[in-house]
Amino acid sequence: MTATVLITGAGIGIGRAAAVAFGRAGYRVIVTDVLAREGEAVVAEIGAAGGEAEFHALDVTSTPQAEAVVRDVEARHGAIDVIVANAGIAHKVPLAELTDAKWDHTFDVDLKGMVRVIRPAVPGMRARGHGAIVCLSSIMGIAYGWDEHVHYSSAKAGVVGLVRGLAVELAKSGIRVNGVAPGYIRTAQLLSEDHSLGPVGAEAAGAFIPMGRIGEPDEIADVVLFLASNAARYMTGQIVVVDGGLLVGRY
Ligand SMILES: NC(=O)c1ccc[n+]([C@@H]2O[C@H](COP(=O)([O-])OP(=O)(O)OC[C@H]3O[C@@H](n4cnc5c(N)ncnc54)[C@H](O)[C@@H]3O)[C@@H](O)[C@H]2O)c1
């Protein structure tokens, strides 16, 4: 039977690369995003390569939407095998401008948005006795402090707690929960002048990354795929850093 993976924020960036990687690996890919055009394009790309995929509009800040998408997918395909909780935003906001609303919005997408999709999918996984969940954290959540992004760093640190807690709670049900903490990866998020390094800063970052370059989205996607696969069957509660040696190389 074809395994089903649901990926949030799968229209562009790391989520898109993950969708393509899972499609190539033979999964039925449920591409979800707020970006419909981009999401449909990913579905077409997977289909053109001989894979199976479908797009569902899903804003992870909506509990009813998340539950409806999971219900619909389960009704047609059975329990979801893998969730990739990837959708995220990283807005640059200095502390003086960090209103409750801005703080809450980032947490709503980056942390609570993961719970909203995982929660309704777990009963199906439990009933079948297996499942894998992979959440996107960040080096900014596990190691670095990122100035003017403390809400983002806090949410991404929260993802570590989410992964560890759920891993223990769900282990006996055969469900593994792991995370990936990317370093600097070439996506819209990193290339944003307003919120992150921008194109010039991104290329310059290669100078202080041991491997001499920033990462590509597929280099994260392949690790997500591994964590979801049977090759990682004895791994749970872990956050794998994928950063070209950045964290171990700065001293
Ligand atoms: N690019 C990096 O260097 C980097 C580093 C560390 C962690 N990450 C994390 O990896 C994940 C993917 O990031 P990316 O670099 O591909 O970013 P991106 O900006 O290229 O893509 C983010 C995706 O999330 C979607 N999204 C945003 N808000 C949403 C919402 N409310 N509901 C549903 N989808 C929503 C976007 O539409 C987009 O498809 C994020 O969680 C990000 O924080 C990225």
PDB file of C-alpha atoms and ligand atoms in Angstrom:
ATOM      1  CA  MET A   1       0.000   0.000   0.000  1.00  0.00           C
ATOM      2  CA  THR A   2       1.250   3.460  -0.853  1.00  0.00           C
ATOM      3  CA  ALA A   3       2.329   5.442   2.205  1.00  0.00           C
ATOM      4  CA  THR A   4       0.912   8.934   2.612  1.00  0.00           C
ATOM      5  CA  VAL A   5       2.907  11.974   3.706  1.00  0.00           C
ATOM      6  CA  LEU A   6       1.323  15.330   4.566  1.00  0.00           C
ATOM      7  CA  ILE A   7       3.651  18.331   4.329  1.00  0.00           C
ATOM      8  CA  THR A   8       2.806  21.856   5.482  1.00  0.00           C
ATOM      9  CA  GLY A   9       4.202  24.890   3.677  1.00  0.00           C
ATOM     10  CA  ALA A  10       5.060  22.658   0.722  1.00  0.00           C
ATOM     11  CA  GLY A  11       4.623  25.216  -2.081  1.00  0.00           C
ATOM     12  CA  ILE A  12       8.153  26.609  -1.965  1.00  0.00           C
ATOM     13  CA  GLY A  13      11.517  26.195  -0.223  1.00  0.00           C
ATOM     14  CA  ILE A  14      12.303  23.270   2.052  1.00  0.00           C
ATOM     15  CA  GLY A  15       8.682  22.058   2.068  1.00  0.00           C
ATOM     16  CA  ARG A  16       8.624  21.935  -1.726  1.00  0.00           C
ATOM     17  CA  ALA A  17      11.927  20.054  -1.810  1.00  0.00           C
ATOM     18  CA  ALA A  18      10.576  17.602   0.762  1.00  0.00           C
ATOM     19  CA  ALA A  19       7.426  17.058  -1.322  1.00  0.00           C
ATOM     20  CA  VAL A  20       9.526  16.294  -4.400  1.00  0.00           C
ATOM     21  CA  ALA A  21      11.829  13.957  -2.435  1.00  0.00           C
ATOM     22  CA  PHE A  22       8.923  12.003  -0.914  1.00  0.00           C
ATOM     23  CA  GLY A  23       7.232  11.844  -4.325  1.00  0.00           C
ATOM     24  CA  ARG A  24      10.370  10.389  -5.845  1.00  0.00           C
ATOM     25  CA  ALA A  25      10.567   7.883  -2.984  1.00  0.00           C
ATOM     26  CA  GLY A  26       7.093   6.557  -3.872  1.00  0.00           C
ATOM     27  CA  TYR A  27       4.954   8.264  -1.232  1.00  0.00           C
ATOM     28  CA  ARG A  28       1.547   9.740  -1.961  1.00  0.00           C
ATOM     29  CA  VAL A  29       2.281  13.414  -1.203  1.00  0.00           C
ATOM     30  CA  ILE A  30      -0.322  15.701   0.349  1.00  0.00           C
ATOM     31  CA  VAL A  31       1.034  19.130  -0.537  1.00  0.00           C
ATOM     32  CA  THR A  32      -0.477  21.802   1.709  1.00  0.00           C
ATOM     33  CA  ASP A  33       0.159  25.538   1.841  1.00  0.00           C
ATOM     34  CA  VAL A  34      -1.432  28.966   1.882  1.00  0.00           C
ATOM     35  CA  LEU A  35       0.193  29.412  -1.545  1.00  0.00           C
ATOM     36  CA  ALA A  36      -2.240  27.623  -3.898  1.00  0.00           C
ATOM     37  CA  ARG A  37      -0.521  28.341  -7.226  1.00  0.00           C
ATOM     38  CA  GLU A  38       2.864  27.200  -5.907  1.00  0.00           C
ATOM     39  CA  GLY A  39       1.325  24.148  -4.251  1.00  0.00           C
ATOM     40  CA  GLU A  40      -0.456  23.099  -7.452  1.00  0.00           C
ATOM     41  CA  ALA A  41       2.832  23.520  -9.344  1.00  0.00           C
ATOM     42  CA  VAL A  42       4.546  21.124  -6.915  1.00  0.00           C
ATOM     43  CA  VAL A  43       1.731  18.604  -7.421  1.00  0.00           C
ATOM     44  CA  ALA A  44       2.172  18.905 -11.202  1.00  0.00           C
ATOM     45  CA  GLU A  45       5.931  18.465 -10.878  1.00  0.00           C
ATOM     46  CA  ILE A  46       5.538  15.301  -8.799  1.00  0.00           C
ATOM     47  CA  GLY A  47       2.915  13.981 -11.224  1.00  0.00           C
ATOM     48  CA  ALA A  48       5.129  14.680 -14.246  1.00  0.00           C
ATOM     49  CA  ALA A  49       7.877  12.632 -12.599  1.00  0.00           C
ATOM     50  CA  GLY A  50       5.474   9.684 -12.251  1.00  0.00           C
ATOM     51  CA  GLY A  51       4.558  10.281  -8.607  1.00  0.00           C
ATOM     52  CA  GLU A  52       1.223  10.797  -6.847  1.00  0.00           C
ATOM     53  CA  ALA A  53       0.317  14.089  -5.158  1.00  0.00           C
ATOM     54  CA  GLU A  54      -2.611  16.340  -4.359  1.00  0.00           C
ATOM     55  CA  PHE A  55      -2.898  19.925  -3.154  1.00  0.00           C
ATOM     56  CA  HIS A  56      -4.949  21.113  -0.181  1.00  0.00           C
ATOM     57  CA  ALA A  57      -5.187  24.745   0.889  1.00  0.00           C
ATOM     58  CA  LEU A  58      -4.128  24.773   4.528  1.00  0.00           C
ATOM     59  CA  ASP A  59      -3.313  27.736   6.735  1.00  0.00           C
ATOM     60  CA  VAL A  60      -1.732  26.174   9.817  1.00  0.00           C
ATOM     61  CA  THR A  61      -3.171  28.944  12.018  1.00  0.00           C
ATOM     62  CA  SER A  62      -6.631  27.401  11.479  1.00  0.00           C
ATOM     63  CA  THR A  63      -7.561  24.405  13.636  1.00  0.00           C
ATOM     64  CA  PRO A  64     -10.767  23.678  11.642  1.00  0.00           C
ATOM     65  CA  GLN A  65      -8.827  23.721   8.353  1.00  0.00           C
ATOM     66  CA  ALA A  66      -6.114  21.419   9.691  1.00  0.00           C
ATOM     67  CA  GLU A  67      -8.679  18.977  11.030  1.00  0.00           C
ATOM     68  CA  ALA A  68     -10.712  19.074   7.811  1.00  0.00           C
ATOM     69  CA  VAL A  69      -7.690  18.337   5.623  1.00  0.00           C
ATOM     70  CA  VAL A  70      -6.614  15.404   7.820  1.00  0.00           C
ATOM     71  CA  ARG A  71     -10.190  14.015   7.865  1.00  0.00           C
ATOM     72  CA  ASP A  72     -10.499  14.317   4.092  1.00  0.00           C
ATOM     73  CA  VAL A  73      -7.150  12.651   3.412  1.00  0.00           C
ATOM     74  CA  GLU A  74      -7.884   9.831   5.863  1.00  0.00           C
ATOM     75  CA  ALA A  75     -11.340   9.224   4.384  1.00  0.00           C
ATOM     76  CA  ARG A  76      -9.842   8.639   0.936  1.00  0.00           C
ATOM     77  CA  HIS A  77      -6.431   7.147   1.699  1.00  0.00           C
ATOM     78  CA  GLY A  78      -6.537   5.810   5.271  1.00  0.00           C
ATOM     79  CA  ALA A  79      -4.315   6.924   8.120  1.00  0.00           C
ATOM     80  CA  ILE A  80      -1.501   9.342   7.342  1.00  0.00           C
ATOM     81  CA  ASP A  81       1.910   7.678   7.642  1.00  0.00           C
ATOM     82  CA  VAL A  82       4.133  10.737   7.842  1.00  0.00           C
ATOM     83  CA  ILE A  83       3.653  14.381   8.811  1.00  0.00           C
ATOM     84  CA  VAL A  84       6.299  16.937   7.907  1.00  0.00           C
ATOM     85  CA  ALA A  85       5.540  20.033  10.007  1.00  0.00           C
ATOM     86  CA  ASN A  86       7.484  22.544   7.963  1.00  0.00           C
ATOM     87  CA  ALA A  87       5.454  25.747   7.541  1.00  0.00           C
ATOM     88  CA  GLY A  88       7.191  28.669   9.176  1.00  0.00           C
ATOM     89  CA  ILE A  89       7.752  32.406   9.149  1.00  0.00           C
ATOM     90  CA  ALA A  90      10.763  34.384  10.381  1.00  0.00           C
ATOM     91  CA  HIS A  91       9.975  38.065  10.652  1.00  0.00           C
ATOM     92  CA  LYS A  92      12.626  40.537  11.766  1.00  0.00           C
ATOM     93  CA  VAL A  93      11.181  42.554  14.659  1.00  0.00           C
ATOM     94  CA  PRO A  94      13.297  44.458  17.208  1.00  0.00           C
ATOM     95  CA  LEU A  95      12.177  44.008  20.809  1.00  0.00           C
ATOM     96  CA  ALA A  96      10.717  47.539  21.048  1.00  0.00           C
ATOM     97  CA  GLU A  97       8.312  46.677  18.212  1.00  0.00           C
ATOM     98  CA  LEU A  98       7.601  43.131  19.331  1.00  0.00           C
ATOM     99  CA  THR A  99       3.959  43.522  20.283  1.00  0.00           C
ATOM    100  CA  ASP A 100       1.949  40.679  21.775  1.00  0.00           C
ATOM    101  CA  ALA A 101       0.246  40.313  18.403  1.00  0.00           C
ATOM    102  CA  LYS A 102       3.532  39.871  16.527  1.00  0.00           C
ATOM    103  CA  TRP A 103       4.851  37.438  19.120  1.00  0.00           C
ATOM    104  CA  ASP A 104       1.622  35.442  19.049  1.00  0.00           C
ATOM    105  CA  HIS A 105       1.479  35.325  15.254  1.00  0.00           C
ATOM    106  CA  THR A 106       4.935  33.754  14.973  1.00  0.00           C
ATOM    107  CA  PHE A 107       4.114  31.215  17.688  1.00  0.00           C
ATOM    108  CA  ASP A 108       0.770  30.540  16.039  1.00  0.00           C
ATOM    109  CA  VAL A 109       2.425  29.569  12.744  1.00  0.00           C
ATOM    110  CA  ASP A 110       5.796  28.175  13.823  1.00  0.00           C
ATOM    111  CA  LEU A 111       4.843  26.157  16.903  1.00  0.00           C
ATOM    112  CA  LYS A 112       1.097  25.840  17.421  1.00  0.00           C
ATOM    113  CA  GLY A 113       0.737  25.371  13.653  1.00  0.00           C
ATOM    114  CA  MET A 114       2.632  22.085  14.025  1.00  0.00           C
ATOM    115  CA  VAL A 115       0.387  20.845  16.833  1.00  0.00           C
ATOM    116  CA  ARG A 116      -2.741  21.661  14.837  1.00  0.00           C
ATOM    117  CA  VAL A 117      -1.751  19.249  12.070  1.00  0.00           C
ATOM    118  CA  ILE A 118      -0.130  16.553  14.208  1.00  0.00           C
ATOM    119  CA  ARG A 119      -2.981  16.293  16.751  1.00  0.00           C
ATOM    120  CA  PRO A 120      -5.752  15.131  14.385  1.00  0.00           C
ATOM    121  CA  ALA A 121      -3.416  12.739  12.520  1.00  0.00           C
ATOM    122  CA  VAL A 122      -2.170  10.878  15.609  1.00  0.00           C
ATOM    123  CA  PRO A 123      -5.322   8.797  16.315  1.00  0.00           C
ATOM    124  CA  GLY A 124      -5.091   7.272  12.817  1.00  0.00           C
ATOM    125  CA  MET A 125      -1.389   6.549  13.268  1.00  0.00           C
ATOM    126  CA  ARG A 126      -2.075   5.039  16.696  1.00  0.00           C
ATOM    127  CA  ALA A 127      -4.803   2.788  15.336  1.00  0.00           C
ATOM    128  CA  ARG A 128      -2.413   1.457  12.705  1.00  0.00           C
ATOM    129  CA  GLY A 129       0.470   1.228  15.182  1.00  0.00           C
ATOM    130  CA  HIS A 130       2.957   3.259  13.200  1.00  0.00           C
ATOM    131  CA  GLY A 131       3.750   6.746  12.060  1.00  0.00           C
ATOM    132  CA  ALA A 132       6.550   9.272  11.752  1.00  0.00           C
ATOM    133  CA  ILE A 133       6.532  12.989  12.417  1.00  0.00           C
ATOM    134  CA  VAL A 134       9.319  15.365  11.396  1.00  0.00           C
ATOM    135  CA  CYS A 135       9.309  18.985  12.584  1.00  0.00           C
ATOM    136  CA  LEU A 136      11.457  21.838  11.296  1.00  0.00           C
ATOM    137  CA  SER A 137      13.371  23.625  14.027  1.00  0.00           C
ATOM    138  CA  SER A 138      16.444  25.776  13.297  1.00  0.00           C
ATOM    139  CA  ILE A 139      19.994  26.369  14.474  1.00  0.00           C
ATOM    140  CA  MET A 140      18.446  29.629  15.738  1.00  0.00           C
ATOM    141  CA  GLY A 141      16.261  27.538  18.060  1.00  0.00           C
ATOM    142  CA  ILE A 142      18.839  25.099  19.357  1.00  0.00           C
ATOM    143  CA  ALA A 143      22.156  26.953  19.482  1.00  0.00           C
ATOM    144  CA  TYR A 144      22.338  30.544  18.281  1.00  0.00           C
ATOM    145  CA  GLY A 145      20.664  33.658  19.559  1.00  0.00           C
ATOM    146  CA  TRP A 146      19.256  35.627  16.618  1.00  0.00           C
ATOM    147  CA  ASP A 147      18.915  39.325  17.332  1.00  0.00           C
ATOM    148  CA  GLU A 148      15.631  40.951  16.350  1.00  0.00           C
ATOM    149  CA  HIS A 149      14.145  37.472  15.891  1.00  0.00           C
ATOM    150  CA  VAL A 150      13.660  36.418  19.521  1.00  0.00           C
ATOM    151  CA  HIS A 151      10.064  35.344  18.859  1.00  0.00           C
ATOM    152  CA  TYR A 152      11.300  33.101  16.019  1.00  0.00           C
ATOM    153  CA  SER A 153      14.181  31.670  18.081  1.00  0.00           C
ATOM    154  CA  SER A 154      11.788  31.045  20.974  1.00  0.00           C
ATOM    155  CA  ALA A 155       9.268  29.267  18.762  1.00  0.00           C
ATOM    156  CA  LYS A 156      11.994  27.146  17.162  1.00  0.00           C
ATOM    157  CA  ALA A 157      13.342  26.281  20.642  1.00  0.00           C
ATOM    158  CA  GLY A 158       9.761  25.338  21.457  1.00  0.00           C
ATOM    159  CA  VAL A 159       9.819  22.901  18.539  1.00  0.00           C
ATOM    160  CA  VAL A 160      12.602  21.017  20.366  1.00  0.00           C
ATOM    161  CA  GLY A 161      10.341  20.596  23.409  1.00  0.00           C
ATOM    162  CA  LEU A 162       7.454  19.575  21.182  1.00  0.00           C
ATOM    163  CA  VAL A 163       9.576  16.907  19.474  1.00  0.00           C
ATOM    164  CA  ARG A 164      10.953  15.500  22.730  1.00  0.00           C
ATOM    165  CA  GLY A 165       7.654  15.470  24.594  1.00  0.00           C
ATOM    166  CA  LEU A 166       5.668  13.945  21.760  1.00  0.00           C
ATOM    167  CA  ALA A 167       8.406  11.392  21.095  1.00  0.00           C
ATOM    168  CA  VAL A 168       8.010  10.014  24.610  1.00  0.00           C
ATOM    169  CA  GLU A 169       4.225  10.266  24.643  1.00  0.00           C
ATOM    170  CA  LEU A 170       3.810   8.471  21.304  1.00  0.00           C
ATOM    171  CA  ALA A 171       6.682   5.964  21.350  1.00  0.00           C
ATOM    172  CA  LYS A 172       4.622   3.053  22.651  1.00  0.00           C
ATOM    173  CA  SER A 173       2.113   3.663  19.864  1.00  0.00           C
ATOM    174  CA  GLY A 174       4.823   3.082  17.279  1.00  0.00           C
ATOM    175  CA  ILE A 175       5.013   6.743  16.317  1.00  0.00           C
ATOM    176  CA  ARG A 176       8.438   8.362  16.034  1.00  0.00           C
ATOM    177  CA  VAL A 177       8.913  12.117  16.325  1.00  0.00           C
ATOM    178  CA  ASN A 178      12.103  13.845  15.233  1.00  0.00           C
ATOM    179  CA  GLY A 179      13.235  17.239  14.048  1.00  0.00           C
ATOM    180  CA  VAL A 180      15.708  18.871  11.712  1.00  0.00           C
ATOM    181  CA  ALA A 181      17.578  22.057  12.567  1.00  0.00           C
ATOM    182  CA  PRO A 182      18.772  23.578   9.299  1.00  0.00           C
ATOM    183  CA  GLY A 183      21.609  26.067   9.108  1.00  0.00           C
ATOM    184  CA  TYR A 184      21.550  28.626   6.273  1.00  0.00           C
ATOM    185  CA  ILE A 185      19.497  27.215   3.404  1.00  0.00           C
ATOM    186  CA  ARG A 186      18.848  28.935   0.059  1.00  0.00           C
ATOM    187  CA  THR A 187      15.104  29.697   0.245  1.00  0.00           C
ATOM    188  CA  ALA A 188      12.854  32.767   0.153  1.00  0.00           C
ATOM    189  CA  GLN A 189      13.146  32.964   3.941  1.00  0.00           C
ATOM    190  CA  LEU A 190      16.951  33.303   3.912  1.00  0.00           C
ATOM    191  CA  LEU A 191      17.050  35.451   0.770  1.00  0.00           C
ATOM    192  CA  SER A 192      14.679  38.055   2.241  1.00  0.00           C
ATOM    193  CA  GLU A 193      16.492  41.411   2.557  1.00  0.00           C
ATOM    194  CA  ASP A 194      13.959  42.615   5.094  1.00  0.00           C
ATOM    195  CA  HIS A 195      13.894  39.630   7.420  1.00  0.00           C
ATOM    196  CA  SER A 196      17.127  37.658   7.007  1.00  0.00           C
ATOM    197  CA  LEU A 197      20.533  37.693   5.269  1.00  0.00           C
ATOM    198  CA  GLY A 198      19.390  38.658   1.764  1.00  0.00           C
ATOM    199  CA  PRO A 199      21.098  37.346  -1.422  1.00  0.00           C
ATOM    200  CA  VAL A 200      24.455  39.059  -0.828  1.00  0.00           C
ATOM    201  CA  GLY A 201      24.577  38.128   2.865  1.00  0.00           C
ATOM    202  CA  ALA A 202      23.613  34.554   2.029  1.00  0.00           C
ATOM    203  CA  GLU A 203      26.537  34.126  -0.365  1.00  0.00           C
ATOM    204  CA  ALA A 204      28.902  35.850   2.080  1.00  0.00           C
ATOM    205  CA  ALA A 205      27.826  33.355   4.766  1.00  0.00           C
ATOM    206  CA  GLY A 206      29.771  30.711   2.862  1.00  0.00           C
ATOM    207  CA  ALA A 207      32.949  32.291   4.224  1.00  0.00           C
ATOM    208  CA  PHE A 208      32.186  31.199   7.795  1.00  0.00           C
ATOM    209  CA  ILE A 209      30.536  27.848   7.022  1.00  0.00           C
ATOM    210  CA  PRO A 210      33.128  25.038   7.103  1.00  0.00           C
ATOM    211  CA  MET A 211      31.739  23.461   3.921  1.00  0.00           C
ATOM    212  CA  GLY A 212      32.176  26.841   2.241  1.00  0.00           C
ATOM    213  CA  ARG A 213      28.598  27.423   1.093  1.00  0.00           C
ATOM    214  CA  ILE A 214      25.021  27.740   2.232  1.00  0.00           C
ATOM    215  CA  GLY A 215      22.797  24.663   1.904  1.00  0.00           C
ATOM    216  CA  GLU A 216      20.179  23.808  -0.700  1.00  0.00           C
ATOM    217  CA  PRO A 217      16.576  22.848   0.158  1.00  0.00           C
ATOM    218  CA  ASP A 218      17.023  19.284  -1.142  1.00  0.00           C
ATOM    219  CA  GLU A 219      19.865  18.801   1.353  1.00  0.00           C
ATOM    220  CA  ILE A 220      17.344  19.271   4.160  1.00  0.00           C
ATOM    221  CA  ALA A 221      14.647  17.292   2.352  1.00  0.00           C
ATOM    222  CA  ASP A 222      16.856  14.198   2.113  1.00  0.00           C
ATOM    223  CA  VAL A 223      17.399  14.208   5.889  1.00  0.00           C
ATOM    224  CA  VAL A 224      13.657  14.681   6.509  1.00  0.00           C
ATOM    225  CA  LEU A 225      13.031  11.694   4.228  1.00  0.00           C
ATOM    226  CA  PHE A 226      15.594   9.629   6.129  1.00  0.00           C
ATOM    227  CA  LEU A 227      14.035  10.496   9.513  1.00  0.00           C
ATOM    228  CA  ALA A 228      10.610   9.462   8.217  1.00  0.00           C
ATOM    229  CA  SER A 229      11.926   6.222   6.766  1.00  0.00           C
ATOM    230  CA  ASN A 230      12.479   2.778   8.219  1.00  0.00           C
ATOM    231  CA  ALA A 231      16.223   3.491   8.139  1.00  0.00           C
ATOM    232  CA  ALA A 232      15.612   5.720  11.199  1.00  0.00           C
ATOM    233  CA  ARG A 233      13.371   3.147  12.939  1.00  0.00           C
ATOM    234  CA  TYR A 234      15.196   3.315  16.302  1.00  0.00           C
ATOM    235  CA  MET A 235      15.437   7.126  16.342  1.00  0.00           C
ATOM    236  CA  THR A 236      12.956   9.279  18.183  1.00  0.00           C
ATOM    237  CA  GLY A 237      13.070  12.588  20.057  1.00  0.00           C
ATOM    238  CA  GLN A 238      16.132  13.786  18.153  1.00  0.00           C
ATOM    239  CA  ILE A 239      16.912  17.062  16.428  1.00  0.00           C
ATOM    240  CA  VAL A 240      19.399  16.575  13.606  1.00  0.00           C
ATOM    241  CA  VAL A 241      21.488  19.612  12.703  1.00  0.00           C
ATOM    242  CA  VAL A 242      22.077  20.021   8.962  1.00  0.00           C
ATOM    243  CA  ASP A 243      24.308  23.063   8.574  1.00  0.00           C
ATOM    244  CA  GLY A 244      27.472  22.311   6.583  1.00  0.00           C
ATOM    245  CA  GLY A 245      29.468  22.209   9.829  1.00  0.00           C
ATOM    246  CA  LEU A 246      28.497  25.701  10.984  1.00  0.00           C
ATOM    247  CA  LEU A 247      27.821  24.904  14.641  1.00  0.00           C
ATOM    248  CA  VAL A 248      30.875  22.737  15.193  1.00  0.00           C
ATOM    249  CA  GLY A 249      33.118  24.990  13.132  1.00  0.00           C
ATOM    250  CA  ARG A 250      32.720  28.345  14.865  1.00  0.00           C
ATOM    251  CA  TYR A 251      35.212  28.909  17.666  1.00  0.00           C
TER     252      TYR A 251
HETATM  253  N1  LIG B   1      15.882  28.625   5.025  1.00  0.00           N
HETATM  254  C1  LIG B   1      16.571  28.498   6.109  1.00  0.00           C
HETATM  255  O1  LIG B   1      17.746  28.879   6.139  1.00  0.00           O
HETATM  256  C2  LIG B   1      15.966  27.856   7.336  1.00  0.00           C
HETATM  257  C3  LIG B   1      16.803  27.645   8.425  1.00  0.00           C
HETATM  258  C4  LIG B   1      16.296  27.057   9.570  1.00  0.00           C
HETATM  259  C5  LIG B   1      14.967  26.666   9.623  1.00  0.00           C
HETATM  260  N2  LIG B   1      14.163  26.873   8.553  1.00  0.00           N
HETATM  261  C6  LIG B   1      12.766  26.438   8.691  1.00  0.00           C
HETATM  262  O2  LIG B   1      12.405  25.575   7.654  1.00  0.00           O
HETATM  263  C7  LIG B   1      11.016  25.710   7.350  1.00  0.00           C
HETATM  264  C8  LIG B   1      10.839  26.021   5.877  1.00  0.00           C
HETATM  265  O3  LIG B   1      11.467  27.269   5.637  1.00  0.00           O
HETATM  266  P1  LIG B   1      11.894  27.795   4.204  1.00  0.00           P
HETATM  267  O4  LIG B   1      13.245  28.324   4.339  1.00  0.00           O
HETATM  268  O5  LIG B   1      11.571  26.796   3.168  1.00  0.00           O
HETATM  269  O6  LIG B   1      10.907  29.059   4.126  1.00  0.00           O
HETATM  270  P2  LIG B   1      10.041  29.654   2.938  1.00  0.00           P
HETATM  271  O7  LIG B   1       9.683  31.009   3.372  1.00  0.00           O
HETATM  272  O8  LIG B   1      10.753  29.448   1.643  1.00  0.00           O
HETATM  273  O9  LIG B   1       8.757  28.695   2.966  1.00  0.00           O
HETATM  274  C9  LIG B   1       7.886  28.691   4.047  1.00  0.00           C
HETATM  275  C10 LIG B   1       6.610  28.000   3.656  1.00  0.00           C
HETATM  276  O10 LIG B   1       5.697  28.062   4.762  1.00  0.00           O
HETATM  277  C11 LIG B   1       4.450  28.523   4.264  1.00  0.00           C
HETATM  278  N3  LIG B   1       3.648  29.190   5.276  1.00  0.00           N
HETATM  279  C12 LIG B   1       3.871  30.371   5.892  1.00  0.00           C
HETATM  280  N4  LIG B   1       2.858  30.667   6.734  1.00  0.00           N
HETATM  281  C13 LIG B   1       1.965  29.628   6.637  1.00  0.00           C
HETATM  282  C14 LIG B   1       0.727  29.343   7.240  1.00  0.00           C
HETATM  283  N5  LIG B   1       0.152  30.191   8.122  1.00  0.00           N
HETATM  284  N6  LIG B   1       0.097  28.189   6.913  1.00  0.00           N
HETATM  285  C15 LIG B   1       0.643  27.332   6.026  1.00  0.00           C
HETATM  286  N7  LIG B   1       1.820  27.559   5.415  1.00  0.00           N
HETATM  287  C16 LIG B   1       2.461  28.701   5.707  1.00  0.00           C
HETATM  288  C17 LIG B   1       4.812  29.455   3.134  1.00  0.00           C
HETATM  289  O11 LIG B   1       3.707  29.712   2.286  1.00  0.00           O
HETATM  290  C18 LIG B   1       5.932  28.682   2.470  1.00  0.00           C
HETATM  291  O12 LIG B   1       5.437  27.717   1.588  1.00  0.00           O
HETATM  292  C19 LIG B   1      10.498  26.818   8.275  1.00  0.00           C
HETATM  293  O13 LIG B   1       9.899  26.248   9.415  1.00  0.00           O
HETATM  294  C20 LIG B   1      11.759  27.568   8.612  1.00  0.00           C
HETATM  295  O14 LIG B   1      11.646  28.284   9.815  1.00  0.00           O
HETATM  296  C21 LIG B   1      14.629  27.461   7.423  1.00  0.00           C
END
